Coordinates of C-alpha atoms in Angstrom, one line a residue:
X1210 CA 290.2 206.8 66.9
X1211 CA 290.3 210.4 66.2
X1212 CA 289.8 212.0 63.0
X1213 CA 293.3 212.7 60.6
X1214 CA 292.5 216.0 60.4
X1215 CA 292.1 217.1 63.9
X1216 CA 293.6 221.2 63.2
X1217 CA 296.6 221.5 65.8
X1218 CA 297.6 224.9 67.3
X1219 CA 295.4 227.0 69.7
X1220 CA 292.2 225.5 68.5
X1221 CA 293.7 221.9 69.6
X1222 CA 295.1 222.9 72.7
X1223 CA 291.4 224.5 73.3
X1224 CA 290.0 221.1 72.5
X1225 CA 292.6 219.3 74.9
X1226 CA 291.6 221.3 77.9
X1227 CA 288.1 221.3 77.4
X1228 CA 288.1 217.0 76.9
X1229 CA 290.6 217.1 79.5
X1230 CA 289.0 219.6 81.9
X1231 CA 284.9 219.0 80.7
X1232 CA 284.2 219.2 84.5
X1233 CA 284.6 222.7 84.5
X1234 CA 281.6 223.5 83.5
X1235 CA 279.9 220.5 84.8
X1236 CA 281.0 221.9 88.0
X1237 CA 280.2 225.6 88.0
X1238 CA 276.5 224.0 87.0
X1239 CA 276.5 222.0 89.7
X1240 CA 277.1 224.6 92.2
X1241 CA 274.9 227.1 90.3
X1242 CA 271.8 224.3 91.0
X1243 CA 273.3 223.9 94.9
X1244 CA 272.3 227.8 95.6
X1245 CA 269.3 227.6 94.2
X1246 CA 267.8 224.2 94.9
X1247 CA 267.1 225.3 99.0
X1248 CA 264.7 227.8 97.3
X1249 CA 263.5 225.8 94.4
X1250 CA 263.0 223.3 96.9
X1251 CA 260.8 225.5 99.8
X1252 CA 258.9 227.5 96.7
X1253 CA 258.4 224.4 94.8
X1254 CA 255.2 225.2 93.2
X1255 CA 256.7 228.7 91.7
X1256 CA 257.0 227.5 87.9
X1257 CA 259.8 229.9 87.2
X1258 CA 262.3 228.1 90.3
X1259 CA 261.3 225.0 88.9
X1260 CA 262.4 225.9 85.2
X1261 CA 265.3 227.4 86.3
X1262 CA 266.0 224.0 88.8
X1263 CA 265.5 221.7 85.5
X1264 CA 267.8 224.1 83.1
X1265 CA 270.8 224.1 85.0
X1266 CA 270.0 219.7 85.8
X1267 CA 269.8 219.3 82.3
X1268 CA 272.7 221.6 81.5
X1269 CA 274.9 219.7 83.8
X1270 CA 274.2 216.2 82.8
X1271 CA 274.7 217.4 79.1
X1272 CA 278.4 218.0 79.8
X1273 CA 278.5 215.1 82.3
X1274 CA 277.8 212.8 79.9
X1275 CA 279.4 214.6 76.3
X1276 CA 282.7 214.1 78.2
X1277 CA 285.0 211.4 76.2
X1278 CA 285.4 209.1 79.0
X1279 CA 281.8 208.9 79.7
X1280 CA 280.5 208.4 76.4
X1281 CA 282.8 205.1 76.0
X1282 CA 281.3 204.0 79.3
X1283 CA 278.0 204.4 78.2
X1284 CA 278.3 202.4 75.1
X1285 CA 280.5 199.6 77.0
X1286 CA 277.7 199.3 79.7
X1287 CA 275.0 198.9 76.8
X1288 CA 276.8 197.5 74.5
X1289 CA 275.6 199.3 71.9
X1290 CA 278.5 201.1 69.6
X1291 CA 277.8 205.3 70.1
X1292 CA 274.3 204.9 72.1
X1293 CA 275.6 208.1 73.7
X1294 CA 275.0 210.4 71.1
X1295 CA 271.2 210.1 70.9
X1296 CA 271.5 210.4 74.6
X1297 CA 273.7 213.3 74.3
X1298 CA 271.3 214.9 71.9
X1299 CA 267.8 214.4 73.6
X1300 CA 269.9 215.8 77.2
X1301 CA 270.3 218.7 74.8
X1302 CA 266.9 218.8 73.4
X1303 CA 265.8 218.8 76.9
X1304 CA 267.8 221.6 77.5
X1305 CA 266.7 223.4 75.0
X1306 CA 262.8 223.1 75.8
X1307 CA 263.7 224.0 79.5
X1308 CA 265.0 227.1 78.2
X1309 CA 261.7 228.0 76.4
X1310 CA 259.4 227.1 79.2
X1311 CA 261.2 229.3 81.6
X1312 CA 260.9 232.0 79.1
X1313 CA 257.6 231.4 79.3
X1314 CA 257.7 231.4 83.2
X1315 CA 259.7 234.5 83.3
X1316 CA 257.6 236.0 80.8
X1317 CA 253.9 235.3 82.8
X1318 CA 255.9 236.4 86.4
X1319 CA 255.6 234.3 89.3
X1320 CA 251.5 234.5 89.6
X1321 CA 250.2 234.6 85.7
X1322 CA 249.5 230.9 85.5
X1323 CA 246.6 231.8 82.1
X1324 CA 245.1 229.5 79.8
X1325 CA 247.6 230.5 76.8
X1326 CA 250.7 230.2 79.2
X1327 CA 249.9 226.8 79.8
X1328 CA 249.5 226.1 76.2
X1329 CA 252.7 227.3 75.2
X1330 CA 254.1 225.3 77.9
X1331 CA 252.8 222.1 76.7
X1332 CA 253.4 223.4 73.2
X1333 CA 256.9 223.2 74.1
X1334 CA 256.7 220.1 76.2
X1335 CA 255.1 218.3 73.3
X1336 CA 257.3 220.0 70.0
X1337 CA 261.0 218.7 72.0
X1338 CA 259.6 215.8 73.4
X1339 CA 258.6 214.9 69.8
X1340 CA 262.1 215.4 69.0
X1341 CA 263.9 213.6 71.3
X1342 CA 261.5 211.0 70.2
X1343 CA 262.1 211.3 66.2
X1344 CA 266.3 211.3 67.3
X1345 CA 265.8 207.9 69.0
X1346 CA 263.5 206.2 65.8
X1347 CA 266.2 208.0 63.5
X1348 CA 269.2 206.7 65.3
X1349 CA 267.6 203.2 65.6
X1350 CA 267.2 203.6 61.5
X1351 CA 270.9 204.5 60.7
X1352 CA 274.1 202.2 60.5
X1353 CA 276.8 203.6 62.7
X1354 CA 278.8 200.4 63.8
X1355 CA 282.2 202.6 64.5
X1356 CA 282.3 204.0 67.8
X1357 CA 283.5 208.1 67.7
X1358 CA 284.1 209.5 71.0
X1359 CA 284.0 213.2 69.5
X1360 CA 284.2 213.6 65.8
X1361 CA 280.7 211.5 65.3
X1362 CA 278.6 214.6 63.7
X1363 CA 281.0 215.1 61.3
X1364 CA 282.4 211.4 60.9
X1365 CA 278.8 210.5 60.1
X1366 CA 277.3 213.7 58.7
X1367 CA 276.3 211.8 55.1
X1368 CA 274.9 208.9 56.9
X1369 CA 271.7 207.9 56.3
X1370 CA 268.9 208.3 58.9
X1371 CA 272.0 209.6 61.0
X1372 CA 272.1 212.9 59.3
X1373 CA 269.0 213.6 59.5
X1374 CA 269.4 213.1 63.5
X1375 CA 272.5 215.6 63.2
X1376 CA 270.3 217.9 61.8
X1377 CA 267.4 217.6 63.9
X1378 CA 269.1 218.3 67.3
X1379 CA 271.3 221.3 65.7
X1380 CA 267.8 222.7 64.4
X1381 CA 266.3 222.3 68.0
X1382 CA 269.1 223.8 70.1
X1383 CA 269.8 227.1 67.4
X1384 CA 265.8 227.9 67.7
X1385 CA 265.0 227.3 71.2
X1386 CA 268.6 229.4 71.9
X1387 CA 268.0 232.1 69.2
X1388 CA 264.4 232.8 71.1
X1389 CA 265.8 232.5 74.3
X1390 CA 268.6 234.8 73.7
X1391 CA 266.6 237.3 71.7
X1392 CA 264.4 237.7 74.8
X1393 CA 266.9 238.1 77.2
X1394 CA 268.7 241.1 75.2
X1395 CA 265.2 242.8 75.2
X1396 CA 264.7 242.5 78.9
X1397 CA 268.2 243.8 79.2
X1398 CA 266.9 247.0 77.1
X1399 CA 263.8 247.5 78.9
X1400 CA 265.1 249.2 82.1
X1401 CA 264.0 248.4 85.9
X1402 CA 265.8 245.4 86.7
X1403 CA 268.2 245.7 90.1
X1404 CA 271.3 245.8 89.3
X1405 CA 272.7 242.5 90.1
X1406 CA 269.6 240.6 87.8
X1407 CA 271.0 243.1 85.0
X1408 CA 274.2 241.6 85.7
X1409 CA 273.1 238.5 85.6
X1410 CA 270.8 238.6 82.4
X1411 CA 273.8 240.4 80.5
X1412 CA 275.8 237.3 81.5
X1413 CA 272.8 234.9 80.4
X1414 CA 273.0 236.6 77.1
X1415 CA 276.6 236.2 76.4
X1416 CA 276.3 232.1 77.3
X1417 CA 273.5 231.9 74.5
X1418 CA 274.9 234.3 72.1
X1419 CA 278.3 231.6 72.9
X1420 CA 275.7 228.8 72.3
X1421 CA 274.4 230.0 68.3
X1422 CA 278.4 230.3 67.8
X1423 CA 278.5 226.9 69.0
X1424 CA 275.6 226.0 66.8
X1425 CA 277.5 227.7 64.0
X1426 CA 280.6 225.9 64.3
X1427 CA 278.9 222.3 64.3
X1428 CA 276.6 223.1 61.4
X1429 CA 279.2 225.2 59.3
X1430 CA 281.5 221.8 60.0
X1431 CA 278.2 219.1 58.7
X1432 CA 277.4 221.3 55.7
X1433 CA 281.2 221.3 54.9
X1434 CA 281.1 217.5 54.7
X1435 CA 278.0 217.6 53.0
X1436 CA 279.9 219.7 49.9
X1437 CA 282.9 217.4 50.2
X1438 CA 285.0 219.2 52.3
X1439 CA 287.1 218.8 55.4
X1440 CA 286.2 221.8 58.5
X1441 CA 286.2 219.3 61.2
X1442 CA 288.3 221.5 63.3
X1443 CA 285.4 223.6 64.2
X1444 CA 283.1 220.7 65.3
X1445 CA 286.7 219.2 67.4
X1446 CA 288.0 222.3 68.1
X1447 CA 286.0 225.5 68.4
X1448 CA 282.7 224.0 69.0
X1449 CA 283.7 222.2 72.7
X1450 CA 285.6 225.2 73.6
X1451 CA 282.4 227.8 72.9
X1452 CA 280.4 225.2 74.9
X1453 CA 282.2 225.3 77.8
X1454 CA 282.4 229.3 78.3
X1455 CA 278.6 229.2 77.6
X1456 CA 278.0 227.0 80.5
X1457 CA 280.5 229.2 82.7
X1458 CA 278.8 231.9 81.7
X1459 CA 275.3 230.8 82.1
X1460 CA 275.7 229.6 85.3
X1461 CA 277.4 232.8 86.2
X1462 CA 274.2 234.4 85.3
X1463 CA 272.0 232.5 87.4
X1464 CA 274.2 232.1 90.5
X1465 CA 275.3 236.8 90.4
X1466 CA 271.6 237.8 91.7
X1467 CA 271.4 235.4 94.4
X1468 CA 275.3 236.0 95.5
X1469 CA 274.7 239.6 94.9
X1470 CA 271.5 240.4 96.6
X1471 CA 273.6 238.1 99.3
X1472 CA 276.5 240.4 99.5
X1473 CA 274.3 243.6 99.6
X1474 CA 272.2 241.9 102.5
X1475 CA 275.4 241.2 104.5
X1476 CA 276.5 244.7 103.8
X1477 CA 273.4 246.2 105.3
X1478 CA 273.5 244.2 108.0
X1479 CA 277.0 244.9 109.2
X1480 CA 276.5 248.8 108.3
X1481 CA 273.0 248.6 110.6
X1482 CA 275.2 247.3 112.8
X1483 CA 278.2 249.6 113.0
X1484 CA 275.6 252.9 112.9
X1485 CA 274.1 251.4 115.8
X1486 CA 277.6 251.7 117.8
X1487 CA 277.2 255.5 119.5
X1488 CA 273.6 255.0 120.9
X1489 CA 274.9 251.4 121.9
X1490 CA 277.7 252.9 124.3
X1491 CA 275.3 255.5 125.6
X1492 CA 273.1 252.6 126.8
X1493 CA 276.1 250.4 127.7
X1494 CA 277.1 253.5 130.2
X1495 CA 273.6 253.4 131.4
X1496 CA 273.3 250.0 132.2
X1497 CA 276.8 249.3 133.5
X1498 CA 277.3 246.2 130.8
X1499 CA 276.9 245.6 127.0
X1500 CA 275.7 242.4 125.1
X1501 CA 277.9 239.9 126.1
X1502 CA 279.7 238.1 123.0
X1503 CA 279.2 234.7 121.5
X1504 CA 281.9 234.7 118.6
X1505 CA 279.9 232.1 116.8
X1506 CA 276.6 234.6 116.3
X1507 CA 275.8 235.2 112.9
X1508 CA 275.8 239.1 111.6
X1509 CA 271.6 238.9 111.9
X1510 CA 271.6 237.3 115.4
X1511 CA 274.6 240.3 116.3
X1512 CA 272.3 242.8 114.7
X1513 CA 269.3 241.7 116.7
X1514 CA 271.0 241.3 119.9
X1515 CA 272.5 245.1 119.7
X1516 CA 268.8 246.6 118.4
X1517 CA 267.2 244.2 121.6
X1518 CA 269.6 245.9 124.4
X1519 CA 269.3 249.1 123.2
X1520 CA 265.4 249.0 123.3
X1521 CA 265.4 247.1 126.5
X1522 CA 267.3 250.1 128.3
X1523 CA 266.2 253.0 126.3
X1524 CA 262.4 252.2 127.5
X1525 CA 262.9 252.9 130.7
X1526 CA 265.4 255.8 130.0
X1527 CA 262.6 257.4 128.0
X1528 CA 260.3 257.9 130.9
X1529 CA 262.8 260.9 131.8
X1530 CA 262.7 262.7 128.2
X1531 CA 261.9 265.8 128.4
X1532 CA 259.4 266.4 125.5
X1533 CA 259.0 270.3 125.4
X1534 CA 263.3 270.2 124.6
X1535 CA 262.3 268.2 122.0
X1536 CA 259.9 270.2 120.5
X1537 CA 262.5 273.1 121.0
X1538 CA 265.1 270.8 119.5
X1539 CA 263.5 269.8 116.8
X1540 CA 263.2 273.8 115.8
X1541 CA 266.5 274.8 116.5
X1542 CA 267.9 271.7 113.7
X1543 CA 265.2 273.1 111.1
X1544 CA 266.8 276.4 111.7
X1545 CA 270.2 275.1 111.0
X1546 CA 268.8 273.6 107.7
X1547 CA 268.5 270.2 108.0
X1548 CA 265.4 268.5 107.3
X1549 CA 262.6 267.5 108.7
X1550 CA 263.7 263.7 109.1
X1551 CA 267.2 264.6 109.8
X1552 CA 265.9 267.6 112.5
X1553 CA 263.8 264.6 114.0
X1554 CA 267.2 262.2 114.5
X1555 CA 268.7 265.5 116.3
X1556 CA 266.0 266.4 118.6
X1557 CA 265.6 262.8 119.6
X1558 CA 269.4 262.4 120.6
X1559 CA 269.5 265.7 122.3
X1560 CA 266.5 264.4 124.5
X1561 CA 268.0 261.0 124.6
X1562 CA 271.5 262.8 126.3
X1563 CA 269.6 264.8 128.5
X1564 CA 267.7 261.7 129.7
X1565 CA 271.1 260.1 130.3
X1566 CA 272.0 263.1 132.1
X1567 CA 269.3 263.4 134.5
X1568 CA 269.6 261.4 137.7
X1569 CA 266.6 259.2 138.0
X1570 CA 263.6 260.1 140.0
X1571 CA 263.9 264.0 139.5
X1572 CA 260.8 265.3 138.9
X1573 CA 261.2 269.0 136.8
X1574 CA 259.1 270.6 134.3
X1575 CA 259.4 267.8 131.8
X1576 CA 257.0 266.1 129.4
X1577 CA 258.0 262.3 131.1
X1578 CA 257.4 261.9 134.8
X1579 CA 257.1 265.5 135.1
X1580 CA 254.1 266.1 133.7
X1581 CA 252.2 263.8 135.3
X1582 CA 251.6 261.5 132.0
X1583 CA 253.6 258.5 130.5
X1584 CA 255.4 260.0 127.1
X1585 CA 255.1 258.4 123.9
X1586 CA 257.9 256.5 123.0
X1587 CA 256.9 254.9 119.9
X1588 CA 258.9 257.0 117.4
X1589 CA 261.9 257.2 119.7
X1590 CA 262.4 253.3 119.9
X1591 CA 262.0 253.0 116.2
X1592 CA 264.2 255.1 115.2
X1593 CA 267.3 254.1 117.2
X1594 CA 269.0 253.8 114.0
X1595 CA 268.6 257.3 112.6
X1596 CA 269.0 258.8 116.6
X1597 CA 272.8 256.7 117.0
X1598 CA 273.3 258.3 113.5
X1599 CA 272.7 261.8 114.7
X1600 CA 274.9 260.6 118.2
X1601 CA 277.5 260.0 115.7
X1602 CA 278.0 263.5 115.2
X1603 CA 278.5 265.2 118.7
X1604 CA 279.6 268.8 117.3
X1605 CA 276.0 268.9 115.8
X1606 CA 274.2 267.8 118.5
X1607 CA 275.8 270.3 121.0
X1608 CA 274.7 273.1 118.4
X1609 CA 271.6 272.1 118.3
X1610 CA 271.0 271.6 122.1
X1611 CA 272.3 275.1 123.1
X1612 CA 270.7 277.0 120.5
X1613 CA 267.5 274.8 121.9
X1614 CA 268.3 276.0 125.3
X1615 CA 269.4 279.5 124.9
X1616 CA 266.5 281.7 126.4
X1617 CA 266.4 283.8 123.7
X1618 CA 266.1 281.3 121.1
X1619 CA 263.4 279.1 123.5
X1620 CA 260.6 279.0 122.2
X1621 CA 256.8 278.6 123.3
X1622 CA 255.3 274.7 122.4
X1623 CA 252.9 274.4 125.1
X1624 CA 249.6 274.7 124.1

């Protein structure tokens, strides 16, 4: 039976989708705790991963089991008329201590593990598990023989024994969500975060800024009772519905960094890739053949492959550089005005082309075969990256490679 005064308009239709709908949230939870739980589960001992693991369990099973349908289940199976709100609450007590303790975590980082951080985390453990404790004696005090599926708080607000249980779990959850959202919006302030974790914290804040307007509603609604009068509509209504986009939002919070840092790592990947493209077809025409393609490669193993290929035939190639065009390559860019690194990238692809263009075995005046020594190819093969950049840009590197072989502009490196 629902309350007489159930408010109709928006705020009921609110109320309809979130009963109707409760999974929503439930579900966006639930796949907020699938991304993470791979690494909760390989860094298990990092406090912080295991906070955040039990916050978004708890937050799940809160709206799990607050949903109408479940809570009559739960009393038919146990037979005990509206068992399901002290299990409600102590899921949301639980909650609310797993948000303090991974304040805590977050607060000491992943290594501090001191003396007074593991006080406040039993502090913590000991204060809500006193609660939840203290709601089951209260509730085992108080008469409540008719079963309310959602109006119960304010239904039984001037009960005996169960007021004071009403009371008790609002208190808990506005404290523990006050502190935790006070902290967040100070980290937010603070500067130095990447940019998707600021994302992600500013969305953390708005879910427990949601949550003490949730606590709002449901306490504005008991005290109402309390006085003699009737504002059930924001414990039916407004309440559920502020609950909901919390959860979304929360859960929005924690799964941004990891999607994001995702996304740019899959960005980088394919842009490594695609820069790697003009020093790749020089070594393709080398070689006769590319990297053959397996469509089912991931954008690492493609990555890999191309760098691999590259390496394998540019080593060989690089026994032909001619090292003293280099040098005057190298010069020749500065004088251009790039940079030192970029005047690097040049020189190396204007020795790398006239590797290519040399016909094996040709011994001139070169710093490879030529001169009798084997060339150092270290900073050549690891920077194929910034070399197929500078490859990229063929007008450049024929400036640069006849200003560095124009006699008048050659210029003396030997020593």
């Amino acid at each position: 039976m629902e309350s007489a005064n159930a408010a109709t308009g928006p705020a009921s239709f609110l109320s309809a989708f979130y009963t109707s709908y409760w999974w929503i949230p439930a579900a966006v939870l639930a796949t907020a705790l699938a991304i993470k739980l791979p690494t909760i589960i390989r860094l298990w001992k990092d406090p912080l991963l295991r906070a955040v693991g039990g916050l978004l369990l708890l937050a799940c099973a809160v709206f799990v089991f607050v949903a109408p349908s479940t809570i009559v289940w739960v009393n038919h199976v146990t037979g005990v008329p509206n068992i399901s709100a002290p299990w409600v609450y102590s899921l949301l007590t639980a909650f609310c201590g797993a948000c303090l303790v991974l304040i805590i975590a977050w607060r000491d980082g992943l290594s501090e593990r001191s003396a007074p951080t593991r006080r406040a985390t039993r502090w913590v453990v000991s204060v809500y598990g006193g609660v939840i404790v203290a709601l089951w004696v209260l509730f085992a005090l108080a008469d409540v023989p008719v079963e309310r599926t959602r109006d119960l708080d304010t239904y039984y607000a001037n009960t005996p024994f169960m007021r004071e249980e009403i009371l008790l779990y609002l208190l808990a959850h506005t404290t523990a969500v006050l502190i935790t959202s006070r902290l967040i919006w100070n980290w937010i302030r603070t500067g130095g975060f990447d940019a998707w974790l600021r994302r992600g914290l500013r969305f953390l804040g708005v879910g427990y800024a949601l949550n003490l307007a949730f606590d709002a509603a449901k306490l504005t609604a008991v005290v109402a009772r309390w006085t003699g009068n009737d504002l059930d509509w924001l414990s039916l209504d407004v309440a559920p519905a502020l609950a909901c986009l919390s959860a979304v939002s929360i859960a929005v919070g924690f799964i941004l960094p990891h999607a994001g840092q995702y996304l740019r790592e899959r960005r980088r990947i394919r842009l490594a890739h695609r820069e790697l493209r003009p020093l790749y077809r020089l070594m393709r025409s080398v070689h006769g053949s590319g990297v053959p393609v397996v469509l089912w490669a991931s954008p690492e193993l493609r990555l890999t492959r191309r760098e691999t290929f590259i390496r394998d035939v540019l080593l060989p190639l690089a026994r032909r550089t001619d090292e003293r065009l280099g040098a005057r390559s190298y010069h020749a860019a500065l004088g251009l005005g790039f940079a030192p690194e970029r005047a690097k990238a040049l020189a190396a692809a204007v020795v790398v082309l006239d590797a290519v263009d040399t016909r094996p075995g040709t011994e001139d005046d070169r710093g490879g075969e030529g001169s009798g020594g084997e060339p150092d190819t270290t900073d050549l093969l690891s920077g194929i990256g910034a070399v197929s950049r500078a490859l990229g840009h063929p007008d450049v590197i024929r400036e640069v490679r006849a200003r560095a072989m124009a006699p008048g502009d050659t210029m003396a490196v030997t020593e």
